[in-house]
Amino acid sequence: MKAILLLCMIALSSALFAQKKPFVRVYDLSGKKIHKGRLHDIADSSLQLDKPNGVVDIAYQKIGMIKTKRSEGHNVLVGALTGLTVGAIWGTATGVADPEAYLFGYSSAEGAAGFGILGIPLGAAIGA
């Protein structure tokens, strides 16, 4: 049992360190792109990006918009699919064996469909 737990912890920690830093594009207040690169750090007064010639500090007052490598539609779609999945799992888990015995009872399939559909707009809103 200890070996399995240790193996799981090693697998999770290696996956954690395998993550790349997100790529961002930084635009000024007029919408012109001023910098792009991988996110290095987020400080109190500036955003730091990794560039080939070193780390660049960008003051928050100069930033109008930050875009990731993906488009807004991608983020909304991923959020909607996540909301659908979480809602379907929630609805399946909360379904009762005999829906007729309860006032607002529903089966697992009805719960998966209902909560899944309710999860789509919530996930899309979070993704946006």
PDB file of C-alpha atoms in Angstrom:
ATOM      1  CA  MET A   1       0.000   0.000   0.000  1.00  0.00           C
ATOM      2  CA  LYS A   2       2.829   2.412   0.809  1.00  0.00           C
ATOM      3  CA  ALA A   3       4.509   1.647  -2.504  1.00  0.00           C
ATOM      4  CA  ILE A   4       1.345   2.474  -4.441  1.00  0.00           C
ATOM      5  CA  LEU A   5       0.912   5.737  -2.526  1.00  0.00           C
ATOM      6  CA  LEU A   6       4.543   6.680  -3.145  1.00  0.00           C
ATOM      7  CA  LEU A   7       4.199   5.864  -6.851  1.00  0.00           C
ATOM      8  CA  CYS A   8       1.083   8.032  -7.120  1.00  0.00           C
ATOM      9  CA  MET A   9       2.797  10.949  -5.374  1.00  0.00           C
ATOM     10  CA  ILE A  10       5.812  10.712  -7.700  1.00  0.00           C
ATOM     11  CA  ALA A  11       3.576  10.590 -10.772  1.00  0.00           C
ATOM     12  CA  LEU A  12       1.560  13.612  -9.637  1.00  0.00           C
ATOM     13  CA  SER A  13       4.616  15.664  -8.735  1.00  0.00           C
ATOM     14  CA  SER A  14       6.354  14.924 -12.037  1.00  0.00           C
ATOM     15  CA  ALA A  15       3.245  15.988 -13.939  1.00  0.00           C
ATOM     16  CA  LEU A  16       3.195  19.187 -11.914  1.00  0.00           C
ATOM     17  CA  PHE A  17       6.741  20.112 -12.927  1.00  0.00           C
ATOM     18  CA  ALA A  18       6.157  19.148 -16.557  1.00  0.00           C
ATOM     19  CA  GLN A  19       3.775  22.079 -17.053  1.00  0.00           C
ATOM     20  CA  LYS A  20       5.036  24.834 -19.321  1.00  0.00           C
ATOM     21  CA  LYS A  21       4.692  28.457 -18.381  1.00  0.00           C
ATOM     22  CA  PRO A  22       1.782  30.017 -20.296  1.00  0.00           C
ATOM     23  CA  PHE A  23       2.528  32.059 -23.410  1.00  0.00           C
ATOM     24  CA  VAL A  24       0.930  35.515 -23.349  1.00  0.00           C
ATOM     25  CA  ARG A  25       0.721  38.560 -25.593  1.00  0.00           C
ATOM     26  CA  VAL A  26       0.533  41.922 -23.828  1.00  0.00           C
ATOM     27  CA  TYR A  27      -1.246  44.900 -25.445  1.00  0.00           C
ATOM     28  CA  ASP A  28      -1.147  48.532 -24.354  1.00  0.00           C
ATOM     29  CA  LEU A  29      -4.186  50.740 -23.694  1.00  0.00           C
ATOM     30  CA  SER A  30      -4.553  51.609 -27.400  1.00  0.00           C
ATOM     31  CA  GLY A  31      -4.570  47.935 -28.458  1.00  0.00           C
ATOM     32  CA  LYS A  32      -1.021  47.774 -29.849  1.00  0.00           C
ATOM     33  CA  LYS A  33       1.018  44.676 -28.981  1.00  0.00           C
ATOM     34  CA  ILE A  34       3.964  45.715 -26.808  1.00  0.00           C
ATOM     35  CA  HIS A  35       5.411  42.382 -25.609  1.00  0.00           C
ATOM     36  CA  LYS A  36       5.020  38.644 -25.960  1.00  0.00           C
ATOM     37  CA  GLY A  37       6.625  35.746 -24.146  1.00  0.00           C
ATOM     38  CA  ARG A  38       6.218  33.120 -21.462  1.00  0.00           C
ATOM     39  CA  LEU A  39       4.927  34.255 -18.086  1.00  0.00           C
ATOM     40  CA  HIS A  40       7.774  34.455 -15.562  1.00  0.00           C
ATOM     41  CA  ASP A  41       6.167  36.062 -12.503  1.00  0.00           C
ATOM     42  CA  ILE A  42       3.290  38.241 -11.383  1.00  0.00           C
ATOM     43  CA  ALA A  43       4.437  40.876  -8.891  1.00  0.00           C
ATOM     44  CA  ASP A  44       2.576  43.623  -7.009  1.00  0.00           C
ATOM     45  CA  SER A  45       3.254  46.320  -9.571  1.00  0.00           C
ATOM     46  CA  SER A  46       4.367  44.529 -12.730  1.00  0.00           C
ATOM     47  CA  LEU A  47       4.085  41.484 -14.938  1.00  0.00           C
ATOM     48  CA  GLN A  48       7.324  39.690 -15.773  1.00  0.00           C
ATOM     49  CA  LEU A  49       7.857  37.825 -19.039  1.00  0.00           C
ATOM     50  CA  ASP A  50      10.692  35.509 -20.068  1.00  0.00           C
ATOM     51  CA  LYS A  51      12.323  36.753 -23.266  1.00  0.00           C
ATOM     52  CA  PRO A  52      15.389  35.397 -25.117  1.00  0.00           C
ATOM     53  CA  ASN A  53      17.482  38.295 -23.809  1.00  0.00           C
ATOM     54  CA  GLY A  54      16.256  38.052 -20.188  1.00  0.00           C
ATOM     55  CA  VAL A  55      13.255  38.925 -18.057  1.00  0.00           C
ATOM     56  CA  VAL A  56      11.118  41.956 -18.992  1.00  0.00           C
ATOM     57  CA  ASP A  57       9.087  43.913 -16.404  1.00  0.00           C
ATOM     58  CA  ILE A  58       5.846  45.479 -17.639  1.00  0.00           C
ATOM     59  CA  ALA A  59       4.086  47.941 -15.324  1.00  0.00           C
ATOM     60  CA  TYR A  60       0.363  47.301 -14.836  1.00  0.00           C
ATOM     61  CA  GLN A  61      -0.450  50.908 -15.787  1.00  0.00           C
ATOM     62  CA  LYS A  62       0.806  50.212 -19.333  1.00  0.00           C
ATOM     63  CA  ILE A  63      -1.230  47.022 -19.827  1.00  0.00           C
ATOM     64  CA  GLY A  64      -4.553  47.279 -21.636  1.00  0.00           C
ATOM     65  CA  MET A  65      -5.189  43.617 -22.420  1.00  0.00           C
ATOM     66  CA  ILE A  66      -3.487  40.232 -22.035  1.00  0.00           C
ATOM     67  CA  LYS A  67      -4.215  37.425 -24.482  1.00  0.00           C
ATOM     68  CA  THR A  68      -3.177  33.811 -24.148  1.00  0.00           C
ATOM     69  CA  LYS A  69      -2.032  31.552 -26.965  1.00  0.00           C
ATOM     70  CA  ARG A  70      -5.594  30.295 -27.390  1.00  0.00           C
ATOM     71  CA  SER A  71      -8.545  32.336 -28.603  1.00  0.00           C
ATOM     72  CA  GLU A  72     -11.498  33.369 -26.454  1.00  0.00           C
ATOM     73  CA  GLY A  73     -13.687  30.788 -28.183  1.00  0.00           C
ATOM     74  CA  HIS A  74     -11.348  28.003 -27.108  1.00  0.00           C
ATOM     75  CA  ASN A  75     -11.552  29.090 -23.470  1.00  0.00           C
ATOM     76  CA  VAL A  76     -15.358  29.248 -23.631  1.00  0.00           C
ATOM     77  CA  LEU A  77     -15.550  25.802 -25.261  1.00  0.00           C
ATOM     78  CA  VAL A  78     -13.254  24.210 -22.678  1.00  0.00           C
ATOM     79  CA  GLY A  79     -15.277  25.831 -19.882  1.00  0.00           C
ATOM     80  CA  ALA A  80     -18.564  24.614 -21.374  1.00  0.00           C
ATOM     81  CA  LEU A  81     -17.283  21.046 -21.766  1.00  0.00           C
ATOM     82  CA  THR A  82     -15.946  21.096 -18.212  1.00  0.00           C
ATOM     83  CA  GLY A  83     -19.299  22.371 -16.932  1.00  0.00           C
ATOM     84  CA  LEU A  84     -21.122  19.649 -18.866  1.00  0.00           C
ATOM     85  CA  THR A  85     -18.863  16.930 -17.451  1.00  0.00           C
ATOM     86  CA  VAL A  86     -19.005  18.150 -13.854  1.00  0.00           C
ATOM     87  CA  GLY A  87     -22.768  18.665 -14.068  1.00  0.00           C
ATOM     88  CA  ALA A  88     -23.333  15.183 -15.507  1.00  0.00           C
ATOM     89  CA  ILE A  89     -21.200  13.584 -12.797  1.00  0.00           C
ATOM     90  CA  TRP A  90     -23.016  15.599 -10.111  1.00  0.00           C
ATOM     91  CA  GLY A  91     -26.421  14.642 -11.498  1.00  0.00           C
ATOM     92  CA  THR A  92     -25.480  10.960 -11.717  1.00  0.00           C
ATOM     93  CA  ALA A  93     -24.137  10.932  -8.175  1.00  0.00           C
ATOM     94  CA  THR A  94     -27.199  12.617  -6.688  1.00  0.00           C
ATOM     95  CA  GLY A  95     -29.792  10.520  -8.531  1.00  0.00           C
ATOM     96  CA  VAL A  96     -31.970   8.244  -6.404  1.00  0.00           C
ATOM     97  CA  ALA A  97     -32.863   4.615  -7.004  1.00  0.00           C
ATOM     98  CA  ASP A  98     -36.624   5.173  -6.682  1.00  0.00           C
ATOM     99  CA  PRO A  99     -37.593   8.654  -7.938  1.00  0.00           C
ATOM    100  CA  GLU A 100     -41.291   8.014  -7.266  1.00  0.00           C
ATOM    101  CA  ALA A 101     -40.635   7.825  -3.512  1.00  0.00           C
ATOM    102  CA  TYR A 102     -39.512  11.474  -3.320  1.00  0.00           C
ATOM    103  CA  LEU A 103     -41.284  14.717  -4.134  1.00  0.00           C
ATOM    104  CA  PHE A 104     -38.486  16.030  -6.367  1.00  0.00           C
ATOM    105  CA  GLY A 105     -36.810  12.697  -7.069  1.00  0.00           C
ATOM    106  CA  TYR A 106     -34.956  11.957 -10.284  1.00  0.00           C
ATOM    107  CA  SER A 107     -33.030   9.008 -11.632  1.00  0.00           C
ATOM    108  CA  SER A 108     -29.300   9.059 -12.330  1.00  0.00           C
ATOM    109  CA  ALA A 109     -29.858   9.461 -16.072  1.00  0.00           C
ATOM    110  CA  GLU A 110     -32.289  12.347 -15.573  1.00  0.00           C
ATOM    111  CA  GLY A 111     -29.884  13.993 -13.146  1.00  0.00           C
ATOM    112  CA  ALA A 112     -26.943  13.585 -15.541  1.00  0.00           C
ATOM    113  CA  ALA A 113     -28.899  15.166 -18.386  1.00  0.00           C
ATOM    114  CA  GLY A 114     -30.401  17.981 -16.310  1.00  0.00           C
ATOM    115  CA  PHE A 115     -27.319  18.986 -14.364  1.00  0.00           C
ATOM    116  CA  GLY A 116     -25.130  18.530 -17.436  1.00  0.00           C
ATOM    117  CA  ILE A 117     -27.256  20.967 -19.405  1.00  0.00           C
ATOM    118  CA  LEU A 118     -27.239  23.421 -16.479  1.00  0.00           C
ATOM    119  CA  GLY A 119     -23.442  23.120 -16.232  1.00  0.00           C
ATOM    120  CA  ILE A 120     -22.833  24.205 -19.822  1.00  0.00           C
ATOM    121  CA  PRO A 121     -23.635  27.942 -19.459  1.00  0.00           C
ATOM    122  CA  LEU A 122     -21.980  28.125 -16.056  1.00  0.00           C
ATOM    123  CA  GLY A 123     -18.774  26.569 -17.404  1.00  0.00           C
ATOM    124  CA  ALA A 124     -18.881  28.770 -20.503  1.00  0.00           C
ATOM    125  CA  ALA A 125     -19.223  31.881 -18.329  1.00  0.00           C
ATOM    126  CA  ILE A 126     -16.240  30.846 -16.228  1.00  0.00           C
ATOM    127  CA  GLY A 127     -14.232  30.084 -19.368  1.00  0.00           C
ATOM    128  CA  ALA A 128     -15.055  33.483 -20.808  1.00  0.00           C
TER     129      ALA A 128
END
